[in-house]
Each structure stands twice: as structure tokens, then as C-alpha cells.
């Protein structure tokens, strides 16, 4: 993987049949339907693992409306889909934002990620769901002025925090893990959380509390209400403890971990027609207003649309039929059942031979 | 039956309230933009509201899950609740809430 802090060098394009933007449940099932039609897929997702909303927002919660699966959790659904698409050997590009989509001279689509991965294919499937997952930014006035210089939402390089007077905001695993990992490097770490309870691995919580007790880091139970400094350099943050006067805490860097939120992101710049941040499609093929670009799952809209996983699965099947005609123009599409087709069973690796 | 919702500009809206609906749904149906990104599953904290102190005692206590989810909200106070976790009923007619930062 390319180091994001280095200049992104454009790599030579990887050729494939279909580029899928988004590895949520619908993007994953698309691999299956496309695979039955001999189409090889590359998937790009900003998350570091498959599953989209199921993996990020409700891994442990039960889903009851997947046909023939009375109950499974978000994680289980993702694992089962990964199992189901295994025979088709999809390639995943995780932790990367699909950023730019262009037409090549040969009429293919070229997709470039923020890490410099370049993919080329005749078909693009946008399965971007509710948008790409991005860190939640505190709604603090002027915080943008410091982003990337002294306010961060992720750790790219630990060394960047050496000798810093660092404030870490949040009460989950990310906040706790980074507080523990950066404590030996930073000059001083202050963990700020709104309550004296943490939703993180108990072991990390007790390690953190031990460091606080030994005087090796600070813990403030407070709300962070403003930031101040100059020229992108943070000088202090304002903290409010319940029932007390606000006060300033001097610091030179801040890491904020309030979880992730979904934002449409670069898909808006792909040149596909949008309606209220959703992509209108033709419901017989799930093609967008740009031929050979499809949109399936939560990201699309059409009369009667319901944002359900099962709708996305159906959309994937119809999309794959049209994609077949584009990827294999010289072949005739053949409708077959997985139950009875030895050809499909061979592709799935379950044939008797 | 009504819910009074004050938006981030300080404007108060009188919203038609329906029995058994969540306050998040009542706000959304009333045409007030509220993110409520997870659709009411207590999984996103983008339906964060402040309940008027005079109404707090009339609401059931938040679940542990709701309190935990509020960690992902901003400027949380003792009046903070997730609107998708408050179910409206006739005893709440006149409920006053205000939207919190990060929920629109
Ligand atoms: C708490 C909760 C409970 C739910 N319960 C149910 C239920 O019981 N039944 C049901 O049917 N549905 C349920 N849903 C809805 C269901 O999860 C969604 O319909 C489903 O996840 C949509 O799948 P998707 O693949 O279209 O999109 P998503 O799951 O949103 O995945 C899209 C992926 O695309 C990625 N992405 C987007 N843009 C880019 C980009 N430019 N570059 C890189 N990556 C990008 C995102 O990071 C994300 O991982 C629930 C949702 C929530 C939040
Ligand atoms: S709508 Fe997501 S927590 Fe209420």
C-alpha cells in the first residue's frame, strides 16, 4: 500500500471487467451476479474491511428480513456474502477513496483512488450506499482552519505526534488505543471525554486509568466547545465541565474520534445525474443516465425505491445482465438456474467433476 | 397533539405528533431537516436533541445503549437525548425539544 503522506504516484492501470465503488452488502453481492456472467471485479472502499453499513454501523445487531435467513447480524451477513463470492476471487482495494472517474481513449472507464490505484474497465457499478464513511467532525467554528495541520481525525504517522502537547477527544476504542499508543511519544496527552465511562476494550480502559493514576497522562471529563490558535496552529481548546466555568487547555495538536458518518463524497463529481444526492436509474437495468455506469443499493433512486438490502440484491441481478452485454458483446446472455446449470456450478466450484 | 421543536437558528416549530411515532420521525415528518442517518436504529447519534428541562421527568430514562451512543454526539449535556429513542404518547403532548449541533 502507498504511504499517503508521500506524493501519490500514478500506477499503471489494472485492467478488469467491472469496477465496483463500495464494498457494502450490495457491492459484495454484485460480485456474485457478475461472476456468474464471467465478469471479474475490483472493489474500492474507504473502509478497511467489507460490509459497509452492516460492518460499520451495526455489526452486532440482528437483521431479520434477509429472505430465507431468519436472523443474522451485520457481521454474519458480511461473512456469508464473502463466503458466497469467494469462487469469483474479487480484488479489494480497502482504505481507499474512489476519487476520479474518466473515459479513456479506448472508451473504457478509468477510476483513480486517493492512494494512486488506477483501475480500468468497460463497466462501473456505483454501490456507494449512504456515501463514503468519513470521520465525524465536531461542529466547532473555525476548526477547518486547523484540519490537517494540527487537528486530525486519524493517525497516519505516529511520529507526527512526537513531543506534542496532544489532546485526544472521544471515549471509544480509537480514542483509547491512540492515547495508549501515543503516550510514550507525545510530550503530554490529555484525553477528553464527556463522561467518566468508556465504550472501549476493558483492558485499554484500565491501562489508561493506570497511566492517569501514575500522573503520566491527563483525563478531563468535559465537553470541548471551541478551538483557538493562529495560521493553522492550535494553541488551546476550551473545555466545559458540567456545572463549571469554561476554561482553556493549552495544546498544540488534537485528535478527535467521534465515530464515522456517511457523506456522498467524490461520487458527486463522477458526472452522473444526481437527484437529492441519490442516483436516478432505469429500473430494467439499473443503468444511470451515463451508459455503462450502473448504480445499485442505497445510493440509487427510482419510483418506489426502498433502502433495503434485499432490494439491492435484486438490483444487482438485473444490472449484471446488462453488464454482460457490455463486457461480452460477442456472447449471447443465457438465463440459467444455479440449481440445474452445470456451467454455473462449474463457476461456483461445486460441480461433481 | 404537538411537539415543539426549536431549530439551530432558534426558530420554534409546532409539529403534528402521532402516537407511537418516535420524536425523530415526528421531526422529520414535520419537514425539519434532521440527519438521523441510521434511520432510528440508535446507531449514529445524528438525531441528538435537548429536551426542555421541564419535560425531562416525564420521559423514561434513556437505555444504556442510548447513553453509549451519545458519546458520538457533540456538546452533550444532561438534557441530551437521541430523538429516535423517545416514543411519543399522549402524555407527551406539548413536549419541547431543540436540535443539537451535528444533527442537521
Ligand atoms: C442500524 C441499521 C440497521 C439496518 N437494518 C436493516 C435491516 O434489518 N434490513 C435491511 O434490509 N436493511 C437494513 N439497514 C439498511 C442496510 O444496511 C442498507 O440498505 C445497506 O447497507 C445498503 O447497502 P449498500 O451496499 O448499498 O451500501 P452501504 O452499506 O452504505 O455501503 C456502501 C459502501 O461504499 C463505500 N463508499 C461510498 N463512496 C465511496 C467512495 N467514493 N470511495 C470508496 N468507498 C466508497 C462506503 O464507505 C461504504 O462502505 C440498516 C441500516 C442501519 C444503519
Ligand atoms: S437516528 Fe441514528 S441514533 Fe437516532
Coordinates of C-alpha atoms and ligand atoms in Angstrom, one line a residue:
Chain A
X1 CA 0.0 0.0 0.0
X2 CA 1.2 3.5 -0.8
X3 CA 2.1 5.7 2.1
X4 CA -0.5 8.5 2.0
X5 CA 2.0 11.1 3.2
X6 CA 4.2 10.5 0.2
X7 CA 3.3 12.1 -3.1
X8 CA 0.9 9.8 -4.8
X9 CA 2.5 8.3 -7.8
X10 CA 0.1 7.2 -10.5
X11 CA 0.4 3.5 -11.1
X12 CA -0.1 1.7 -14.4
X13 CA -3.8 0.9 -14.7
X14 CA -5.1 -2.5 -13.7
X15 CA -7.4 -3.9 -16.3
X16 CA -10.6 -5.6 -15.2
X17 CA -14.2 -6.2 -16.3
X18 CA -16.1 -4.3 -13.7
X19 CA -15.1 -1.6 -11.1
X20 CA -17.4 -1.6 -8.1
X21 CA -17.4 1.5 -5.9
X22 CA -18.4 0.4 -2.4
X23 CA -18.0 -3.0 -0.7
X24 CA -21.2 -2.9 1.3
X25 CA -23.6 -5.8 1.1
X26 CA -24.9 -4.8 -2.3
X27 CA -21.4 -4.3 -3.8
X28 CA -20.5 -7.7 -2.5
X29 CA -23.5 -9.5 -3.9
X30 CA -22.9 -7.8 -7.3
X31 CA -19.6 -9.7 -7.4
X32 CA -21.7 -12.9 -7.3
X33 CA -24.1 -12.0 -10.0
X34 CA -21.3 -10.6 -12.2
X35 CA -19.2 -13.6 -11.5
X36 CA -21.9 -15.9 -12.9
X37 CA -21.6 -14.0 -16.1
X38 CA -17.8 -14.4 -16.2
X39 CA -17.1 -10.8 -15.2
X40 CA -14.1 -10.2 -12.9
X41 CA -14.5 -7.4 -10.3
X42 CA -12.3 -4.9 -8.5
X43 CA -13.9 -3.2 -5.5
X44 CA -12.9 0.1 -3.8
X45 CA -13.9 1.1 -0.3
X46 CA -12.7 3.7 2.0
X47 CA -13.3 1.4 5.0
X48 CA -10.6 -1.1 5.8
X49 CA -13.0 -4.1 5.6
X50 CA -16.1 -5.2 3.7
X51 CA -19.7 -4.8 4.8
X52 CA -20.5 -1.1 4.5
X53 CA -23.2 0.0 7.0
X54 CA -23.6 -3.6 8.2
X55 CA -20.0 -3.7 9.3
X56 CA -19.6 -0.2 10.5
X57 CA -22.9 0.8 12.0
X58 CA -24.5 -2.4 13.3
X59 CA -22.0 -5.3 13.3
X60 CA -23.7 -6.9 16.3
X61 CA -27.3 -6.1 15.6
X62 CA -29.7 -8.6 14.1
X63 CA -31.2 -8.4 10.7
X64 CA -34.5 -10.3 10.2
X65 CA -35.5 -9.6 6.7
X66 CA -33.0 -11.3 4.5
X67 CA -35.0 -13.9 2.6
X68 CA -34.5 -17.4 3.9
X69 CA -32.2 -16.2 6.7
X70 CA -34.5 -15.7 9.7
X71 CA -31.8 -13.9 11.6
X72 CA -28.2 -12.9 11.2
X73 CA -26.1 -10.0 12.5
X74 CA -24.4 -7.3 10.3
X75 CA -21.1 -9.1 10.7
X76 CA -22.6 -12.5 9.9
X77 CA -24.3 -11.2 6.7
X78 CA -20.9 -9.8 5.6
X79 CA -19.1 -13.0 6.3
X80 CA -21.7 -15.1 4.4
X81 CA -21.5 -12.8 1.4
X82 CA -17.7 -13.0 1.4
X83 CA -18.0 -16.8 1.5
X84 CA -20.5 -16.8 -1.3
X85 CA -18.4 -14.7 -3.6
X86 CA -15.1 -16.5 -2.9
X87 CA -15.3 -18.6 -6.1
X88 CA -15.0 -15.4 -8.1
X89 CA -11.8 -14.1 -6.5
X90 CA -12.7 -10.4 -6.4
X91 CA -9.9 -7.9 -5.7
X92 CA -10.4 -5.4 -2.9
X93 CA -8.8 -2.0 -2.6
X94 CA -9.6 -1.1 1.0
X95 CA -8.8 2.1 2.8
X96 CA -9.0 4.0 -0.5
X97 CA -11.4 6.6 -1.7
X98 CA -12.6 6.3 -5.3
X99 CA -11.9 9.8 -6.4
X100 CA -11.8 10.4 -10.1
X101 CA -13.6 8.8 -13.0
X102 CA -12.6 9.5 -16.6
X103 CA -13.1 8.0 -20.0
X104 CA -10.0 6.6 -21.7
X105 CA -9.2 6.9 -25.4
X106 CA -10.5 3.3 -25.9
X107 CA -13.8 4.2 -24.3
X108 CA -13.2 2.4 -21.1
X109 CA -13.6 3.9 -17.6
X110 CA -10.6 4.8 -15.6
X111 CA -11.0 5.1 -11.9
X112 CA -8.3 6.7 -9.7
X113 CA -8.2 6.4 -5.9
X114 CA -6.7 8.8 -3.4
X115 CA -3.9 6.3 -2.9
X116 CA -3.0 6.3 -6.6
X117 CA -4.5 3.0 -7.6
X118 CA -5.7 3.2 -11.2
X119 CA -8.4 0.7 -12.5
X120 CA -9.7 0.4 -16.0
X121 CA -12.9 -1.4 -17.0
X122 CA -15.7 -1.1 -19.5
X123 CA -18.3 -1.1 -16.7
X124 CA -18.6 0.8 -13.4
X125 CA -21.0 -0.1 -10.7
X126 CA -21.6 2.6 -8.1
X127 CA -22.7 0.8 -4.9
X128 CA -21.8 3.7 -2.7
X129 CA -24.7 3.3 -0.3
X130 CA -25.2 6.3 2.0
X131 CA -21.9 7.6 0.8
X132 CA -18.4 7.1 1.9
X133 CA -17.6 6.7 5.6
X134 CA -15.7 9.7 6.9
X135 CA -14.8 10.8 10.4
X136 CA -17.4 12.9 12.2
X137 CA -16.1 16.4 12.6
X138 CA -17.0 18.4 15.7
X139 CA -19.3 21.3 14.7
X140 CA -16.9 23.8 16.2
X141 CA -16.5 27.2 14.5
X142 CA -13.2 27.6 12.7
X143 CA -12.0 24.0 13.2
X144 CA -11.4 23.6 9.4
X145 CA -8.5 26.1 9.7
X146 CA -6.6 23.6 11.7
X147 CA -7.5 20.4 9.9
X148 CA -4.5 18.6 8.5
X149 CA -2.0 20.8 10.3
X150 CA -2.8 20.5 14.0
X151 CA -6.3 18.9 14.1
X152 CA -6.6 15.3 12.9
X153 CA -9.3 12.6 12.7
X154 CA -6.9 9.7 12.1
X155 CA -3.3 8.8 12.7
X156 CA -1.4 8.4 9.5
X157 CA 2.1 8.6 11.1
X158 CA 2.7 8.2 14.8
X159 CA 6.0 10.2 14.5
X160 CA 3.9 13.3 13.7
X161 CA 2.9 13.4 17.4
X162 CA 6.3 13.1 18.9
X163 CA 6.9 15.8 21.6
X164 CA 3.5 17.2 21.1
X165 CA 1.1 18.5 23.7
X166 CA -1.7 16.4 22.4
X167 CA -5.4 16.5 23.1
X168 CA -7.4 13.3 22.2
X169 CA -11.2 13.7 22.2
X170 CA -13.6 10.7 22.4
X171 CA -14.5 7.7 24.5
X172 CA -14.3 4.7 22.2
X173 CA -11.6 2.2 21.1
X174 CA -9.9 4.6 18.7
X175 CA -9.5 7.3 21.3
X176 CA -8.3 4.9 24.0
X177 CA -6.0 2.9 21.6
X178 CA -4.3 6.1 20.3
X179 CA -4.0 7.6 23.8
X180 CA -2.1 4.4 24.9
X181 CA 0.0 4.1 21.7
X182 CA 1.0 7.8 21.5
X183 CA 1.5 8.3 25.3
X184 CA 5.2 7.3 25.1
X185 CA 5.9 9.6 22.2
X186 CA 3.9 12.7 23.0
X187 CA 5.1 15.3 25.5
X188 CA 1.7 15.2 27.2
X189 CA -1.6 13.6 26.4
X190 CA -4.9 14.8 27.7
X191 CA -7.9 12.6 27.0
X192 CA -11.2 14.4 26.9
X193 CA -14.5 12.6 27.2
X194 CA -17.9 13.8 28.1
X195 CA -18.5 11.2 30.9
X196 CA -16.4 9.0 33.1
X197 CA -17.3 5.9 31.3
X198 CA -15.7 4.4 28.2
X199 CA -17.1 2.2 25.4
X200 CA -13.8 0.5 24.7
X201 CA -12.0 -2.7 25.5
X202 CA -11.9 -3.0 29.3
X203 CA -8.2 -3.7 29.1
X204 CA -7.5 -0.4 27.4
X205 CA -9.6 1.4 29.9
X206 CA -7.7 0.1 32.8
X207 CA -4.4 0.8 31.2
X208 CA -5.5 4.3 30.5
X209 CA -6.7 4.8 34.1
X210 CA -3.4 3.4 35.4
X211 CA -1.4 6.0 33.4
X212 CA -3.6 8.7 34.7
X213 CA -3.1 7.5 38.3
X214 CA 0.7 7.5 37.8
X215 CA 0.5 11.1 36.5
X216 CA 1.7 10.1 33.0
X217 CA -1.3 11.4 31.2
X218 CA -4.4 13.5 32.0
X219 CA -8.1 12.7 31.7
X220 CA -10.7 15.5 31.6
X221 CA -14.4 14.8 31.8
X222 CA -15.7 17.7 29.8
X223 CA -17.2 18.9 26.5
X224 CA -14.9 20.5 24.0
X225 CA -16.6 23.7 22.8
X226 CA -14.0 25.8 20.9
X227 CA -10.5 25.9 19.5
X228 CA -8.1 28.8 19.2
X229 CA -4.7 29.4 17.6
X230 CA -3.3 31.1 14.5
X231 CA -2.3 30.1 11.0
X232 CA -3.5 26.6 11.3
X233 CA -1.5 26.1 14.5
X234 CA -3.7 25.1 17.5
X235 CA -2.8 26.9 20.8
X236 CA -5.6 25.8 23.1
X237 CA -9.1 24.3 23.3
X238 CA -12.0 25.4 25.5
X239 CA -13.4 22.8 27.9
X240 CA -16.6 22.9 29.8
X241 CA -17.1 20.6 32.7
X242 CA -20.7 20.2 33.9
X243 CA -21.7 23.0 36.2
X244 CA -18.3 24.8 36.0
X245 CA -17.0 27.8 34.2
X246 CA -15.4 27.1 30.8
X247 CA -11.6 27.1 30.8
X248 CA -8.7 26.9 28.3
X249 CA -6.4 24.0 27.9
X250 CA -3.2 24.8 26.1
X251 CA -2.2 22.2 23.4
X252 CA -0.5 22.1 20.0
X253 CA -2.3 19.1 18.4
X254 CA -5.7 17.4 18.6
X255 CA -7.1 14.1 17.5
X256 CA -10.9 13.8 17.5
X257 CA -12.6 10.4 17.5
X258 CA -16.4 10.8 17.4
X259 CA -17.1 7.9 15.1
X260 CA -17.9 7.9 11.4
X261 CA -20.6 9.5 9.3
X262 CA -21.6 9.0 5.6
X263 CA -21.0 11.7 3.1
X264 CA -21.7 11.4 -0.7
X265 CA -18.1 12.4 -1.4
X266 CA -16.4 12.2 -4.8
X267 CA -19.3 10.2 -6.5
X268 CA -20.9 13.6 -6.9
X269 CA -18.1 14.6 -9.3
X270 CA -18.4 11.4 -11.5
X271 CA -20.6 13.2 -14.0
X272 CA -23.7 11.0 -13.2
X273 CA -27.0 12.8 -12.8
X274 CA -28.0 13.2 -9.2
X275 CA -31.3 13.8 -7.5
X276 CA -31.1 14.9 -3.9
X277 CA -27.7 13.2 -3.5
X278 CA -29.1 9.9 -5.0
X279 CA -28.6 8.5 -8.5
X280 CA -31.7 8.0 -10.6
X281 CA -31.6 4.7 -12.6
X282 CA -33.5 2.8 -15.2
X283 CA -35.2 0.0 -13.3
X284 CA -34.9 -2.5 -16.1
X285 CA -31.1 -2.4 -16.0
X286 CA -30.1 -0.1 -13.1
X287 CA -28.0 1.9 -15.5
X288 CA -27.6 5.6 -14.8
X289 CA -28.0 8.4 -17.3
X290 CA -24.4 7.7 -18.3
X291 CA -24.4 4.5 -20.3
X292 CA -22.2 1.7 -18.8
X293 CA -22.3 3.3 -15.4
X294 CA -24.7 1.5 -13.0
X295 CA -26.0 2.4 -9.6
X296 CA -27.3 -0.2 -7.1
X297 CA -28.2 -0.3 -3.4
X298 CA -28.9 2.6 -1.1
X299 CA -27.3 5.1 -3.5
X300 CA -29.9 4.9 -6.2
X301 CA -33.4 6.2 -6.5
X302 CA -36.5 5.3 -8.6
X303 CA -40.2 5.4 -8.0
X304 CA -41.0 3.1 -5.1
X305 CA -37.4 2.6 -4.0
X306 CA -36.9 1.1 -0.6
X307 CA -33.5 1.2 1.0
X308 CA -33.3 -2.4 1.9
X309 CA -30.6 -5.0 1.5
X310 CA -32.9 -7.3 -0.4
X311 CA -33.8 -4.6 -2.9
X312 CA -30.1 -4.1 -3.6
X313 CA -29.6 -7.8 -4.2
X314 CA -32.4 -7.8 -6.9
X315 CA -30.9 -4.7 -8.5
X316 CA -27.5 -6.4 -8.7
X317 CA -29.0 -9.3 -10.7
X318 CA -30.6 -7.1 -13.3
X319 CA -27.5 -4.9 -13.5
X320 CA -25.4 -7.9 -14.2
X321 CA -27.5 -9.0 -17.1
X322 CA -27.0 -5.6 -18.9
X323 CA -23.3 -5.5 -17.9
X324 CA -22.8 -8.9 -19.6
X325 CA -23.9 -7.4 -22.9
X326 CA -21.3 -4.7 -22.5
X327 CA -18.4 -6.8 -21.2
X328 CA -19.1 -9.7 -23.6
X329 CA -20.6 -8.1 -26.7
X330 CA -20.0 -11.1 -28.8
X331 CA -21.7 -13.6 -26.4
X332 CA -25.4 -14.2 -26.0
X333 CA -26.8 -13.9 -22.5
X334 CA -28.2 -17.2 -21.3
X335 CA -30.7 -17.4 -18.4
X336 CA -29.9 -20.3 -16.1
X337 CA -30.6 -21.6 -12.6
X338 CA -27.7 -22.3 -10.2
X339 CA -29.7 -25.4 -9.2
X340 CA -29.6 -27.1 -12.6
X341 CA -26.9 -25.4 -14.7
X342 CA -23.6 -27.4 -14.8
X343 CA -22.0 -24.4 -16.3
X344 CA -22.9 -22.2 -13.3
X345 CA -22.0 -25.0 -10.9
X346 CA -18.6 -25.2 -12.5
X347 CA -18.0 -21.5 -12.0
X348 CA -19.0 -21.9 -8.4
X349 CA -16.7 -24.8 -7.9
X350 CA -19.5 -27.1 -6.8
X351 CA -19.8 -29.3 -9.9
X352 CA -19.4 -33.1 -9.4
X353 CA -16.4 -33.2 -11.8
Chain B
X1 CA -51.2 16.6 19.7
X2 CA -48.0 18.5 19.2
X3 CA -44.2 18.6 19.7
X4 CA -42.4 22.0 19.8
X5 CA -39.1 21.8 18.1
X6 CA -36.5 24.6 18.1
X7 CA -34.1 24.5 15.2
X8 CA -30.4 25.6 15.2
X9 CA -31.5 29.2 14.2
X10 CA -33.6 29.4 17.3
X11 CA -36.9 29.2 15.5
X12 CA -39.6 27.1 17.2
X13 CA -41.8 24.9 15.0
X14 CA -45.1 23.4 16.1
X15 CA -45.2 19.8 14.8
X16 CA -48.1 17.5 14.4
X17 CA -47.4 14.5 16.7
X18 CA -48.6 10.9 16.2
X19 CA -49.0 8.3 19.0
X20 CA -46.3 5.6 18.9
X21 CA -44.1 7.5 16.5
X22 CA -40.6 8.4 17.6
X23 CA -39.7 12.1 18.2
X24 CA -37.2 11.7 15.4
X25 CA -39.9 10.6 12.9
X26 CA -42.2 13.4 14.1
X27 CA -39.4 16.0 13.4
X28 CA -38.7 14.5 10.0
X29 CA -42.3 14.3 9.0
X30 CA -42.7 17.9 10.2
X31 CA -40.3 18.9 7.5
X32 CA -37.5 19.9 9.8
X33 CA -34.2 18.7 8.5
X34 CA -32.6 16.2 10.9
X35 CA -29.8 13.9 9.8
X36 CA -30.9 10.8 11.6
X37 CA -28.6 8.9 9.4
X38 CA -29.2 5.4 10.7
X39 CA -33.0 5.8 10.4
X40 CA -33.7 5.4 14.1
X41 CA -31.6 2.4 15.0
X42 CA -29.6 4.0 17.8
X43 CA -26.5 3.6 15.7
X44 CA -25.4 7.1 14.6
X45 CA -26.2 9.8 17.2
X46 CA -27.2 12.3 14.4
X47 CA -30.7 12.7 15.9
X48 CA -29.3 14.4 19.1
X49 CA -31.7 16.8 20.7
X50 CA -32.0 18.7 24.0
X51 CA -35.2 18.0 26.0
X52 CA -36.6 21.0 27.8
X53 CA -35.8 20.5 31.5
X54 CA -39.5 20.8 32.4
X55 CA -40.2 17.7 30.3
X56 CA -37.3 15.6 31.4
X57 CA -39.1 13.9 34.3
X58 CA -41.9 12.8 32.0
X59 CA -39.7 10.8 29.8
X60 CA -38.5 7.2 30.6
X61 CA -34.8 7.0 31.4
X62 CA -32.5 6.5 28.4
X63 CA -31.2 3.0 27.8
X64 CA -27.6 2.1 28.4
X65 CA -27.3 1.8 24.6
X66 CA -28.6 5.3 24.1
X67 CA -26.3 6.8 26.7
X68 CA -23.4 5.0 25.0
X69 CA -24.4 6.2 21.5
X70 CA -24.4 9.8 22.8
X71 CA -20.6 9.5 23.0
X72 CA -20.7 10.0 19.3
X73 CA -22.7 13.3 19.6
X74 CA -21.4 16.8 20.3
X75 CA -22.0 19.2 23.1
X76 CA -23.8 16.6 25.1
X77 CA -25.5 17.9 28.3
X78 CA -27.8 16.5 31.0
X79 CA -30.7 17.3 28.7
X80 CA -29.3 15.4 25.8
X81 CA -31.3 12.6 24.2
X82 CA -31.5 10.7 20.9
X83 CA -34.8 11.7 19.3
X84 CA -35.2 8.2 17.7
X85 CA -35.2 6.7 21.2
X86 CA -38.1 8.7 22.5
X87 CA -41.5 7.3 21.6
X88 CA -44.3 9.8 21.6
X89 CA -47.6 9.2 23.5
X90 CA -50.5 11.4 24.6
X91 CA -48.8 12.2 27.9
X92 CA -46.0 13.9 25.9
X93 CA -48.4 16.3 24.2
X94 CA -46.7 19.7 24.1
X95 CA -43.1 18.2 24.5
X96 CA -40.4 20.8 23.9
X97 CA -37.1 19.9 22.3
X98 CA -34.3 21.7 20.5
X99 CA -32.0 20.3 17.8
X100 CA -28.4 19.9 18.9
X101 CA -25.3 20.7 16.8
X102 CA -24.3 17.9 14.4
X103 CA -27.9 16.7 13.9
X104 CA -28.7 18.7 10.8
Ligands
LIG1 C1 -28.6 0.4 12.2 C2 -29.1 -0.1 10.8 C3 -29.9 -1.2 10.7 C4 -30.4 -1.7 9.5 N1 -31.2 -2.8 9.4 C5 -31.5 -3.3 8.2 C6 -32.4 -4.4 8.1 O1 -32.8 -5.0 9.1 N2 -32.7 -4.9 6.8 C7 -32.3 -4.2 5.7 O2 -32.6 -4.7 4.6 N3 -31.6 -3.1 5.8 C8 -31.2 -2.6 7.0 N4 -30.4 -1.5 7.0 C9 -30.1 -0.8 5.8 C10 -28.9 -1.5 5.1 O3 -27.8 -1.6 6.0 C11 -28.6 -0.8 3.8 O4 -29.7 -0.8 3.0 C12 -27.4 -1.4 3.1 O5 -26.2 -1.4 3.9 C13 -27.1 -0.8 1.8 O6 -26.0 -1.5 1.2 P1 -25.1 -0.8 0.1 O7 -24.1 -1.8 -0.2 O8 -26.0 -0.2 -0.9 O9 -24.4 0.5 0.8 P2 -23.5 0.6 2.2 O10 -23.8 -0.5 3.1 O11 -23.8 2.0 2.6 O12 -22.0 0.5 1.7 C14 -21.5 1.5 0.8 C15 -20.0 1.5 0.9 O13 -19.5 2.3 -0.1 C16 -18.3 3.0 0.4 N5 -18.1 4.2 -0.5 C17 -19.0 5.1 -0.9 N6 -18.4 6.0 -1.7 C18 -17.1 5.7 -1.8 C19 -16.0 6.2 -2.5 N7 -16.1 7.3 -3.3 N8 -14.8 5.6 -2.4 C20 -14.7 4.5 -1.6 N9 -15.7 3.9 -0.9 C21 -16.9 4.5 -1.0 C22 -18.7 3.3 1.8 O14 -17.6 3.5 2.6 C23 -19.5 2.0 2.2 O15 -18.6 1.1 2.8 C24 -30.0 -1.0 8.3 C25 -29.2 0.1 8.4 C26 -28.7 0.6 9.6 C27 -27.8 1.8 9.7
LIG2 S1 -31.3 8.2 14.0 FE1 -29.4 7.3 14.4 S2 -29.3 7.3 16.5 FE2 -31.2 8.1 16.2

